[in-house]
Amino acid sequence: MKHIDDNPGTILWVSAHPEPESLNGNLRRDGLAHLRRAGHEVLESDLYAMDWNPVVRAQDGGHTAEDERIFRVGADTRSAHLSDAQPADIVREQEKLHRADAVVIQFPMWWYGMPAILKGWFDRVFVSGFAFGSDPLTGRRLRFEQGRFVGKRALVVTTLGDRAGSIGPRGKTGELQELLFGLLHGTFAYTGMSALPPWALPSADHLTDYGRARDDLFRRLDRLYSDAPIPYRPQFTGDYTDEWELLPHILPGEHGLRVHIDADAVG
């Protein structure tokens, strides 16, 4: 596995915007070119251009059209992965993830979340046995600090129409890392990745200086292997009960998503 101070690396850029000439389309093209100029190998998954199918179907679990078995989503997709019976489009994406040292996930924020096509990419690709689950030989639980993707880094690149203040600590929209908690913590950190603080471009519909926004993104991409990740608490080192609840002596009286960040580990 690649160390964060090695350079260059292999980066998978997953993007989800239907218009190649949009702001997101331009940021994608310029970001990819910038990484390649720096010597990185870049793998691409432009989901709309690929006509990616975001819908989980029984075929993902190895079922055929004539199969009358009940489709058990978790168990059957795990079995299909372990027996090499997954559809080819899923396998191609999993192979990209295997090769990548870092992942950039780019999308416009729609209704405070990712577009459906991108959610469906995670649903179909991050199956049990591949992205999480348990080791079939040892029974070791594969999540968080024991996750499949320990050593990989993940950066969200997103645009949104809301103003900058609205995604701050007292913003109406919600603080950005909490707004993206399901992705940053529930997907990246859960599978072992180091989740980096996201890069966001607010007021994207009223952008007047594209060059400034692009250069700011370039600076974040340059630090992809050096920025400190969000210090989410590990699961198996004494901070949580067997019910995955924070132990009462840690931040007593406090609650909410921020308690799952170890402030003492920041920096």
PDB file of C-alpha atoms in Angstrom:
ATOM      1  CA  MET A   1       0.000   0.000   0.000  1.00  0.00           C
ATOM      2  CA  LYS A   2       1.238   3.456  -0.895  1.00  0.00           C
ATOM      3  CA  HIS A   3       2.401   5.749   1.912  1.00  0.00           C
ATOM      4  CA  ILE A   4       0.954   9.263   2.050  1.00  0.00           C
ATOM      5  CA  ASP A   5       4.327  10.926   1.525  1.00  0.00           C
ATOM      6  CA  ASP A   6       5.092   8.982  -1.658  1.00  0.00           C
ATOM      7  CA  ASN A   7       4.642  10.812  -4.937  1.00  0.00           C
ATOM      8  CA  PRO A   8       3.268  10.289  -7.516  1.00  0.00           C
ATOM      9  CA  GLY A   9       0.361   7.902  -6.939  1.00  0.00           C
ATOM     10  CA  THR A  10      -2.638   6.291  -8.576  1.00  0.00           C
ATOM     11  CA  ILE A  11      -5.842   8.282  -8.178  1.00  0.00           C
ATOM     12  CA  LEU A  12      -9.384   7.265  -9.080  1.00  0.00           C
ATOM     13  CA  TRP A  13     -11.590  10.252  -9.977  1.00  0.00           C
ATOM     14  CA  VAL A  14     -15.305   9.435  -9.836  1.00  0.00           C
ATOM     15  CA  SER A  15     -17.571  12.198 -11.157  1.00  0.00           C
ATOM     16  CA  ALA A  16     -21.323  12.631 -11.416  1.00  0.00           C
ATOM     17  CA  HIS A  17     -22.620  15.489 -13.556  1.00  0.00           C
ATOM     18  CA  PRO A  18     -24.724  15.115 -16.719  1.00  0.00           C
ATOM     19  CA  GLU A  19     -23.223  18.092 -18.613  1.00  0.00           C
ATOM     20  CA  PRO A  20     -19.566  17.930 -19.734  1.00  0.00           C
ATOM     21  CA  GLU A  21     -19.443  21.719 -20.315  1.00  0.00           C
ATOM     22  CA  SER A  22     -20.805  22.575 -16.868  1.00  0.00           C
ATOM     23  CA  LEU A  23     -18.795  24.055 -14.012  1.00  0.00           C
ATOM     24  CA  ASN A  24     -18.338  20.551 -12.655  1.00  0.00           C
ATOM     25  CA  GLY A  25     -17.283  19.328 -16.080  1.00  0.00           C
ATOM     26  CA  ASN A  26     -14.601  22.004 -16.340  1.00  0.00           C
ATOM     27  CA  LEU A  27     -13.334  21.387 -12.812  1.00  0.00           C
ATOM     28  CA  ARG A  28     -13.131  17.699 -13.623  1.00  0.00           C
ATOM     29  CA  ARG A  29     -11.133  18.194 -16.826  1.00  0.00           C
ATOM     30  CA  ASP A  30      -8.785  20.731 -15.282  1.00  0.00           C
ATOM     31  CA  GLY A  31      -8.340  18.677 -12.112  1.00  0.00           C
ATOM     32  CA  LEU A  32      -7.495  15.538 -14.071  1.00  0.00           C
ATOM     33  CA  ALA A  33      -5.001  17.433 -16.234  1.00  0.00           C
ATOM     34  CA  HIS A  34      -3.377  18.963 -13.146  1.00  0.00           C
ATOM     35  CA  LEU A  35      -2.907  15.573 -11.508  1.00  0.00           C
ATOM     36  CA  ARG A  36      -1.428  14.094 -14.673  1.00  0.00           C
ATOM     37  CA  ARG A  37       0.995  17.018 -15.036  1.00  0.00           C
ATOM     38  CA  ALA A  38       2.170  16.218 -11.518  1.00  0.00           C
ATOM     39  CA  GLY A  39       2.972  12.679 -12.621  1.00  0.00           C
ATOM     40  CA  HIS A  40       0.051  10.822 -11.076  1.00  0.00           C
ATOM     41  CA  GLU A  41      -1.640   7.929 -12.816  1.00  0.00           C
ATOM     42  CA  VAL A  42      -5.319   8.852 -12.993  1.00  0.00           C
ATOM     43  CA  LEU A  43      -8.184   6.417 -13.410  1.00  0.00           C
ATOM     44  CA  GLU A  44     -11.561   7.834 -14.425  1.00  0.00           C
ATOM     45  CA  SER A  45     -15.185   6.949 -13.796  1.00  0.00           C
ATOM     46  CA  ASP A  46     -17.367   9.625 -15.398  1.00  0.00           C
ATOM     47  CA  LEU A  47     -20.662   8.017 -14.442  1.00  0.00           C
ATOM     48  CA  TYR A  48     -22.979   9.862 -16.826  1.00  0.00           C
ATOM     49  CA  ALA A  49     -20.598   9.403 -19.751  1.00  0.00           C
ATOM     50  CA  MET A  50     -20.402   5.697 -18.867  1.00  0.00           C
ATOM     51  CA  ASP A  51     -24.198   5.476 -18.716  1.00  0.00           C
ATOM     52  CA  TRP A  52     -23.691   3.844 -15.331  1.00  0.00           C
ATOM     53  CA  ASN A  53     -26.648   1.791 -14.093  1.00  0.00           C
ATOM     54  CA  PRO A  54     -27.251   2.894 -10.482  1.00  0.00           C
ATOM     55  CA  VAL A  55     -29.989   0.383  -9.645  1.00  0.00           C
ATOM     56  CA  VAL A  56     -29.261  -2.744  -7.618  1.00  0.00           C
ATOM     57  CA  ARG A  57     -30.920  -5.740  -9.276  1.00  0.00           C
ATOM     58  CA  ALA A  58     -31.007  -9.461  -8.616  1.00  0.00           C
ATOM     59  CA  GLN A  59     -28.392  -9.953 -11.344  1.00  0.00           C
ATOM     60  CA  ASP A  60     -25.914  -8.183  -9.060  1.00  0.00           C
ATOM     61  CA  GLY A  61     -26.357 -11.119  -6.703  1.00  0.00           C
ATOM     62  CA  GLY A  62     -25.727 -13.732  -9.388  1.00  0.00           C
ATOM     63  CA  HIS A  63     -29.394 -14.386 -10.159  1.00  0.00           C
ATOM     64  CA  THR A  64     -30.603 -15.204 -13.657  1.00  0.00           C
ATOM     65  CA  ALA A  65     -33.896 -14.237 -15.275  1.00  0.00           C
ATOM     66  CA  GLU A  66     -35.216 -17.744 -14.583  1.00  0.00           C
ATOM     67  CA  ASP A  67     -34.074 -17.754 -10.969  1.00  0.00           C
ATOM     68  CA  GLU A  68     -37.019 -17.992  -8.563  1.00  0.00           C
ATOM     69  CA  ARG A  69     -34.977 -17.547  -5.383  1.00  0.00           C
ATOM     70  CA  ILE A  70     -35.626 -14.551  -3.165  1.00  0.00           C
ATOM     71  CA  PHE A  71     -32.964 -11.891  -3.760  1.00  0.00           C
ATOM     72  CA  ARG A  72     -31.161 -11.378  -0.449  1.00  0.00           C
ATOM     73  CA  VAL A  73     -29.294  -8.196  -1.313  1.00  0.00           C
ATOM     74  CA  GLY A  74     -26.464  -8.304   1.212  1.00  0.00           C
ATOM     75  CA  ALA A  75     -25.852 -12.043   1.264  1.00  0.00           C
ATOM     76  CA  ASP A  76     -26.273 -12.635  -2.469  1.00  0.00           C
ATOM     77  CA  THR A  77     -24.097  -9.742  -3.636  1.00  0.00           C
ATOM     78  CA  ARG A  78     -21.405 -10.886  -1.197  1.00  0.00           C
ATOM     79  CA  SER A  79     -21.655 -14.424  -2.542  1.00  0.00           C
ATOM     80  CA  ALA A  80     -21.512 -13.153  -6.137  1.00  0.00           C
ATOM     81  CA  HIS A  81     -18.365 -11.170  -5.357  1.00  0.00           C
ATOM     82  CA  LEU A  82     -16.627 -14.070  -3.649  1.00  0.00           C
ATOM     83  CA  SER A  83     -17.548 -16.491  -6.459  1.00  0.00           C
ATOM     84  CA  ASP A  84     -16.662 -14.116  -9.341  1.00  0.00           C
ATOM     85  CA  ALA A  85     -20.308 -13.944 -10.444  1.00  0.00           C
ATOM     86  CA  GLN A  86     -20.776 -10.165 -10.402  1.00  0.00           C
ATOM     87  CA  PRO A  87     -21.715  -8.191 -13.531  1.00  0.00           C
ATOM     88  CA  ALA A  88     -18.720  -6.938 -15.501  1.00  0.00           C
ATOM     89  CA  ASP A  89     -19.476  -3.244 -14.901  1.00  0.00           C
ATOM     90  CA  ILE A  90     -19.189  -3.728 -11.133  1.00  0.00           C
ATOM     91  CA  VAL A  91     -15.985  -5.728 -11.444  1.00  0.00           C
ATOM     92  CA  ARG A  92     -14.352  -2.990 -13.546  1.00  0.00           C
ATOM     93  CA  GLU A  93     -15.065  -0.383 -10.874  1.00  0.00           C
ATOM     94  CA  GLN A  94     -13.800  -2.623  -8.090  1.00  0.00           C
ATOM     95  CA  GLU A  95     -10.578  -3.192 -10.014  1.00  0.00           C
ATOM     96  CA  LYS A  96     -10.081   0.577 -10.250  1.00  0.00           C
ATOM     97  CA  LEU A  97     -10.555   0.886  -6.497  1.00  0.00           C
ATOM     98  CA  HIS A  98      -8.031  -1.885  -5.886  1.00  0.00           C
ATOM     99  CA  ARG A  99      -5.440  -0.016  -7.967  1.00  0.00           C
ATOM    100  CA  ALA A 100      -6.065   3.426  -6.467  1.00  0.00           C
ATOM    101  CA  ASP A 101      -4.097   4.931  -3.597  1.00  0.00           C
ATOM    102  CA  ALA A 102      -6.571   7.807  -3.377  1.00  0.00           C
ATOM    103  CA  VAL A 103     -10.115   8.478  -4.525  1.00  0.00           C
ATOM    104  CA  VAL A 104     -11.642  11.804  -5.552  1.00  0.00           C
ATOM    105  CA  ILE A 105     -15.448  11.821  -5.500  1.00  0.00           C
ATOM    106  CA  GLN A 106     -16.856  14.819  -7.392  1.00  0.00           C
ATOM    107  CA  PHE A 107     -20.504  15.839  -7.565  1.00  0.00           C
ATOM    108  CA  PRO A 108     -22.891  18.783  -7.393  1.00  0.00           C
ATOM    109  CA  MET A 109     -24.799  18.730  -4.134  1.00  0.00           C
ATOM    110  CA  TRP A 110     -28.475  18.147  -4.917  1.00  0.00           C
ATOM    111  CA  TRP A 111     -31.017  18.216  -2.092  1.00  0.00           C
ATOM    112  CA  TYR A 112     -28.162  18.127   0.415  1.00  0.00           C
ATOM    113  CA  GLY A 113     -26.739  14.909  -0.957  1.00  0.00           C
ATOM    114  CA  MET A 114     -25.101  13.269  -3.933  1.00  0.00           C
ATOM    115  CA  PRO A 115     -26.874  12.631  -7.257  1.00  0.00           C
ATOM    116  CA  ALA A 116     -28.712   9.306  -7.515  1.00  0.00           C
ATOM    117  CA  ILE A 117     -26.296   7.924 -10.093  1.00  0.00           C
ATOM    118  CA  LEU A 118     -23.397   8.325  -7.652  1.00  0.00           C
ATOM    119  CA  LYS A 119     -25.310   6.840  -4.729  1.00  0.00           C
ATOM    120  CA  GLY A 120     -26.028   3.890  -6.986  1.00  0.00           C
ATOM    121  CA  TRP A 121     -22.324   3.545  -7.755  1.00  0.00           C
ATOM    122  CA  PHE A 122     -21.636   3.051  -4.056  1.00  0.00           C
ATOM    123  CA  ASP A 123     -24.648   0.744  -3.672  1.00  0.00           C
ATOM    124  CA  ARG A 124     -23.517  -1.590  -6.446  1.00  0.00           C
ATOM    125  CA  VAL A 125     -19.722  -1.435  -6.055  1.00  0.00           C
ATOM    126  CA  PHE A 126     -19.171  -1.292  -2.284  1.00  0.00           C
ATOM    127  CA  VAL A 127     -20.651  -4.709  -1.537  1.00  0.00           C
ATOM    128  CA  SER A 128     -19.965  -6.991   1.409  1.00  0.00           C
ATOM    129  CA  GLY A 129     -16.895  -9.109   0.851  1.00  0.00           C
ATOM    130  CA  PHE A 130     -15.291  -6.346  -1.193  1.00  0.00           C
ATOM    131  CA  ALA A 131     -15.592  -3.083   0.747  1.00  0.00           C
ATOM    132  CA  PHE A 132     -16.581  -4.371   4.187  1.00  0.00           C
ATOM    133  CA  GLY A 133     -17.791  -7.436   6.040  1.00  0.00           C
ATOM    134  CA  SER A 134     -15.622 -10.016   7.738  1.00  0.00           C
ATOM    135  CA  ASP A 135     -12.569 -11.981   6.752  1.00  0.00           C
ATOM    136  CA  PRO A 136     -13.783 -15.469   5.735  1.00  0.00           C
ATOM    137  CA  LEU A 137     -10.653 -17.069   7.213  1.00  0.00           C
ATOM    138  CA  THR A 138     -10.172 -15.184  10.486  1.00  0.00           C
ATOM    139  CA  GLY A 139     -13.606 -13.689  11.142  1.00  0.00           C
ATOM    140  CA  ARG A 140     -11.940 -10.303  11.636  1.00  0.00           C
ATOM    141  CA  ARG A 141     -14.476  -7.496  11.277  1.00  0.00           C
ATOM    142  CA  LEU A 142     -13.510  -5.341   8.312  1.00  0.00           C
ATOM    143  CA  ARG A 143     -14.524  -1.814   9.145  1.00  0.00           C
ATOM    144  CA  PHE A 144     -12.996   1.469  10.318  1.00  0.00           C
ATOM    145  CA  GLU A 145      -9.381   0.948  11.418  1.00  0.00           C
ATOM    146  CA  GLN A 146      -9.628  -2.699  10.305  1.00  0.00           C
ATOM    147  CA  GLY A 147     -11.324  -1.843   7.021  1.00  0.00           C
ATOM    148  CA  ARG A 148     -10.524  -3.167   3.558  1.00  0.00           C
ATOM    149  CA  PHE A 149      -9.309   0.204   2.333  1.00  0.00           C
ATOM    150  CA  VAL A 150      -6.941   1.247   5.114  1.00  0.00           C
ATOM    151  CA  GLY A 151      -4.170   3.288   3.479  1.00  0.00           C
ATOM    152  CA  LYS A 152      -6.370   4.813   0.789  1.00  0.00           C
ATOM    153  CA  ARG A 153      -7.302   8.496   0.959  1.00  0.00           C
ATOM    154  CA  ALA A 154     -10.641   9.988  -0.079  1.00  0.00           C
ATOM    155  CA  LEU A 155     -11.458  13.570  -1.039  1.00  0.00           C
ATOM    156  CA  VAL A 156     -14.913  14.964  -1.807  1.00  0.00           C
ATOM    157  CA  VAL A 157     -15.055  17.741  -4.407  1.00  0.00           C
ATOM    158  CA  THR A 158     -18.495  19.336  -4.473  1.00  0.00           C
ATOM    159  CA  THR A 159     -20.342  22.422  -5.660  1.00  0.00           C
ATOM    160  CA  LEU A 160     -23.479  23.835  -4.129  1.00  0.00           C
ATOM    161  CA  GLY A 161     -25.775  26.776  -4.599  1.00  0.00           C
ATOM    162  CA  ASP A 162     -25.840  27.757  -0.922  1.00  0.00           C
ATOM    163  CA  ARG A 163     -23.651  30.572   0.335  1.00  0.00           C
ATOM    164  CA  ALA A 164     -20.404  29.980   2.180  1.00  0.00           C
ATOM    165  CA  GLY A 165     -21.827  30.998   5.545  1.00  0.00           C
ATOM    166  CA  SER A 166     -24.650  28.502   5.243  1.00  0.00           C
ATOM    167  CA  ILE A 167     -22.227  25.555   5.427  1.00  0.00           C
ATOM    168  CA  GLY A 168     -20.271  26.995   8.363  1.00  0.00           C
ATOM    169  CA  PRO A 169     -20.615  26.059  12.042  1.00  0.00           C
ATOM    170  CA  ARG A 170     -23.800  28.142  12.470  1.00  0.00           C
ATOM    171  CA  GLY A 171     -25.056  27.887   8.907  1.00  0.00           C
ATOM    172  CA  LYS A 172     -28.651  27.174   7.976  1.00  0.00           C
ATOM    173  CA  THR A 173     -27.622  24.326   5.658  1.00  0.00           C
ATOM    174  CA  GLY A 174     -25.464  22.640   8.261  1.00  0.00           C
ATOM    175  CA  GLU A 175     -21.730  22.451   8.779  1.00  0.00           C
ATOM    176  CA  LEU A 176     -20.202  20.789   5.715  1.00  0.00           C
ATOM    177  CA  GLN A 177     -18.535  17.792   7.362  1.00  0.00           C
ATOM    178  CA  GLU A 178     -21.722  17.041   9.284  1.00  0.00           C
ATOM    179  CA  LEU A 179     -23.817  17.488   6.153  1.00  0.00           C
ATOM    180  CA  LEU A 180     -21.604  14.886   4.446  1.00  0.00           C
ATOM    181  CA  PHE A 181     -21.263  12.638   7.502  1.00  0.00           C
ATOM    182  CA  GLY A 182     -22.911   9.661   5.812  1.00  0.00           C
ATOM    183  CA  LEU A 183     -20.329   9.704   3.031  1.00  0.00           C
ATOM    184  CA  LEU A 184     -17.247  10.795   4.970  1.00  0.00           C
ATOM    185  CA  HIS A 185     -17.772   8.622   8.040  1.00  0.00           C
ATOM    186  CA  GLY A 186     -20.360   6.052   7.012  1.00  0.00           C
ATOM    187  CA  THR A 187     -18.681   5.105   3.732  1.00  0.00           C
ATOM    188  CA  PHE A 188     -15.064   6.324   3.600  1.00  0.00           C
ATOM    189  CA  ALA A 189     -14.051   5.840   7.224  1.00  0.00           C
ATOM    190  CA  TYR A 190     -16.241   2.745   7.610  1.00  0.00           C
ATOM    191  CA  THR A 191     -14.346   0.991   4.827  1.00  0.00           C
ATOM    192  CA  GLY A 192     -10.989   2.058   6.266  1.00  0.00           C
ATOM    193  CA  MET A 193     -10.227   5.052   4.062  1.00  0.00           C
ATOM    194  CA  SER A 194      -8.742   8.240   5.449  1.00  0.00           C
ATOM    195  CA  ALA A 195     -11.469  10.821   4.835  1.00  0.00           C
ATOM    196  CA  LEU A 196     -10.010  14.240   4.047  1.00  0.00           C
ATOM    197  CA  PRO A 197     -11.825  17.500   4.779  1.00  0.00           C
ATOM    198  CA  PRO A 198     -14.015  18.081   1.709  1.00  0.00           C
ATOM    199  CA  TRP A 199     -13.408  20.778  -0.879  1.00  0.00           C
ATOM    200  CA  ALA A 200     -16.583  22.743  -1.585  1.00  0.00           C
ATOM    201  CA  LEU A 201     -17.430  25.610  -3.916  1.00  0.00           C
ATOM    202  CA  PRO A 202     -20.446  27.501  -2.537  1.00  0.00           C
ATOM    203  CA  SER A 203     -22.591  29.938  -4.532  1.00  0.00           C
ATOM    204  CA  ALA A 204     -21.600  27.955  -7.605  1.00  0.00           C
ATOM    205  CA  ASP A 205     -24.498  29.316  -9.679  1.00  0.00           C
ATOM    206  CA  HIS A 206     -23.102  32.832  -9.287  1.00  0.00           C
ATOM    207  CA  LEU A 207     -19.386  32.121  -9.762  1.00  0.00           C
ATOM    208  CA  THR A 208     -17.546  35.084 -11.315  1.00  0.00           C
ATOM    209  CA  ASP A 209     -13.905  33.972 -11.054  1.00  0.00           C
ATOM    210  CA  TYR A 210     -13.461  30.428 -12.336  1.00  0.00           C
ATOM    211  CA  GLY A 211      -9.669  30.690 -12.333  1.00  0.00           C
ATOM    212  CA  ARG A 212      -9.566  31.423  -8.630  1.00  0.00           C
ATOM    213  CA  ALA A 213     -11.837  28.473  -7.812  1.00  0.00           C
ATOM    214  CA  ARG A 214      -9.832  26.167 -10.088  1.00  0.00           C
ATOM    215  CA  ASP A 215      -6.526  27.187  -8.526  1.00  0.00           C
ATOM    216  CA  ASP A 216      -7.931  26.610  -5.038  1.00  0.00           C
ATOM    217  CA  LEU A 217      -8.925  23.105  -6.091  1.00  0.00           C
ATOM    218  CA  PHE A 218      -5.429  22.568  -7.521  1.00  0.00           C
ATOM    219  CA  ARG A 219      -3.933  23.439  -4.139  1.00  0.00           C
ATOM    220  CA  ARG A 220      -6.110  20.845  -2.429  1.00  0.00           C
ATOM    221  CA  LEU A 221      -5.181  18.230  -5.021  1.00  0.00           C
ATOM    222  CA  ASP A 222      -1.501  19.011  -4.449  1.00  0.00           C
ATOM    223  CA  ARG A 223      -2.018  18.137  -0.771  1.00  0.00           C
ATOM    224  CA  LEU A 224      -3.958  14.956  -1.432  1.00  0.00           C
ATOM    225  CA  TYR A 225      -1.253  12.831   0.208  1.00  0.00           C
ATOM    226  CA  SER A 226      -0.202  15.290   2.914  1.00  0.00           C
ATOM    227  CA  ASP A 227      -3.349  16.888   4.382  1.00  0.00           C
ATOM    228  CA  ALA A 228      -4.387  15.490   7.752  1.00  0.00           C
ATOM    229  CA  PRO A 229      -7.551  13.375   7.500  1.00  0.00           C
ATOM    230  CA  ILE A 230     -10.601  13.969   9.663  1.00  0.00           C
ATOM    231  CA  PRO A 231      -9.703  12.180  12.934  1.00  0.00           C
ATOM    232  CA  TYR A 232     -12.770   9.991  13.268  1.00  0.00           C
ATOM    233  CA  ARG A 233     -12.592   7.722  16.278  1.00  0.00           C
ATOM    234  CA  PRO A 234     -11.581   4.107  15.620  1.00  0.00           C
ATOM    235  CA  GLN A 235     -14.121   1.498  16.607  1.00  0.00           C
ATOM    236  CA  PHE A 236     -12.071  -1.220  18.239  1.00  0.00           C
ATOM    237  CA  THR A 237      -9.756   0.669  20.595  1.00  0.00           C
ATOM    238  CA  GLY A 238     -11.967   1.419  23.574  1.00  0.00           C
ATOM    239  CA  ASP A 239     -14.106   4.461  22.693  1.00  0.00           C
ATOM    240  CA  TYR A 240     -17.356   2.587  22.018  1.00  0.00           C
ATOM    241  CA  THR A 241     -19.598   0.008  23.645  1.00  0.00           C
ATOM    242  CA  ASP A 242     -20.563  -3.261  21.966  1.00  0.00           C
ATOM    243  CA  GLU A 243     -23.671  -1.387  20.758  1.00  0.00           C
ATOM    244  CA  TRP A 244     -21.416   1.142  18.929  1.00  0.00           C
ATOM    245  CA  GLU A 245     -22.345   3.926  21.379  1.00  0.00           C
ATOM    246  CA  LEU A 246     -19.693   6.321  22.654  1.00  0.00           C
ATOM    247  CA  LEU A 247     -18.667   5.382  26.183  1.00  0.00           C
ATOM    248  CA  PRO A 248     -20.221   7.652  28.836  1.00  0.00           C
ATOM    249  CA  HIS A 249     -16.898   8.928  30.195  1.00  0.00           C
ATOM    250  CA  ILE A 250     -15.914  10.349  26.793  1.00  0.00           C
ATOM    251  CA  LEU A 251     -17.308  13.876  26.285  1.00  0.00           C
ATOM    252  CA  PRO A 252     -19.999  13.383  28.947  1.00  0.00           C
ATOM    253  CA  GLY A 253     -23.146  15.385  28.291  1.00  0.00           C
ATOM    254  CA  GLU A 254     -22.254  16.035  24.641  1.00  0.00           C
ATOM    255  CA  HIS A 255     -23.942  14.440  21.672  1.00  0.00           C
ATOM    256  CA  GLY A 256     -24.360  14.747  17.912  1.00  0.00           C
ATOM    257  CA  LEU A 257     -22.046  13.911  15.065  1.00  0.00           C
ATOM    258  CA  ARG A 258     -19.053  15.855  16.344  1.00  0.00           C
ATOM    259  CA  VAL A 259     -18.520  13.486  19.273  1.00  0.00           C
ATOM    260  CA  HIS A 260     -17.217  10.927  16.770  1.00  0.00           C
ATOM    261  CA  ILE A 261     -14.235  13.156  15.963  1.00  0.00           C
ATOM    262  CA  ASP A 262     -11.304  12.859  18.368  1.00  0.00           C
ATOM    263  CA  ALA A 263     -10.430  16.519  18.906  1.00  0.00           C
ATOM    264  CA  ASP A 264      -7.259  15.550  20.769  1.00  0.00           C
ATOM    265  CA  ALA A 265      -5.970  13.847  17.620  1.00  0.00           C
ATOM    266  CA  VAL A 266      -6.436  16.925  15.397  1.00  0.00           C
ATOM    267  CA  GLY A 267      -3.134  18.028  13.884  1.00  0.00           C
TER     268      GLY A 267
END
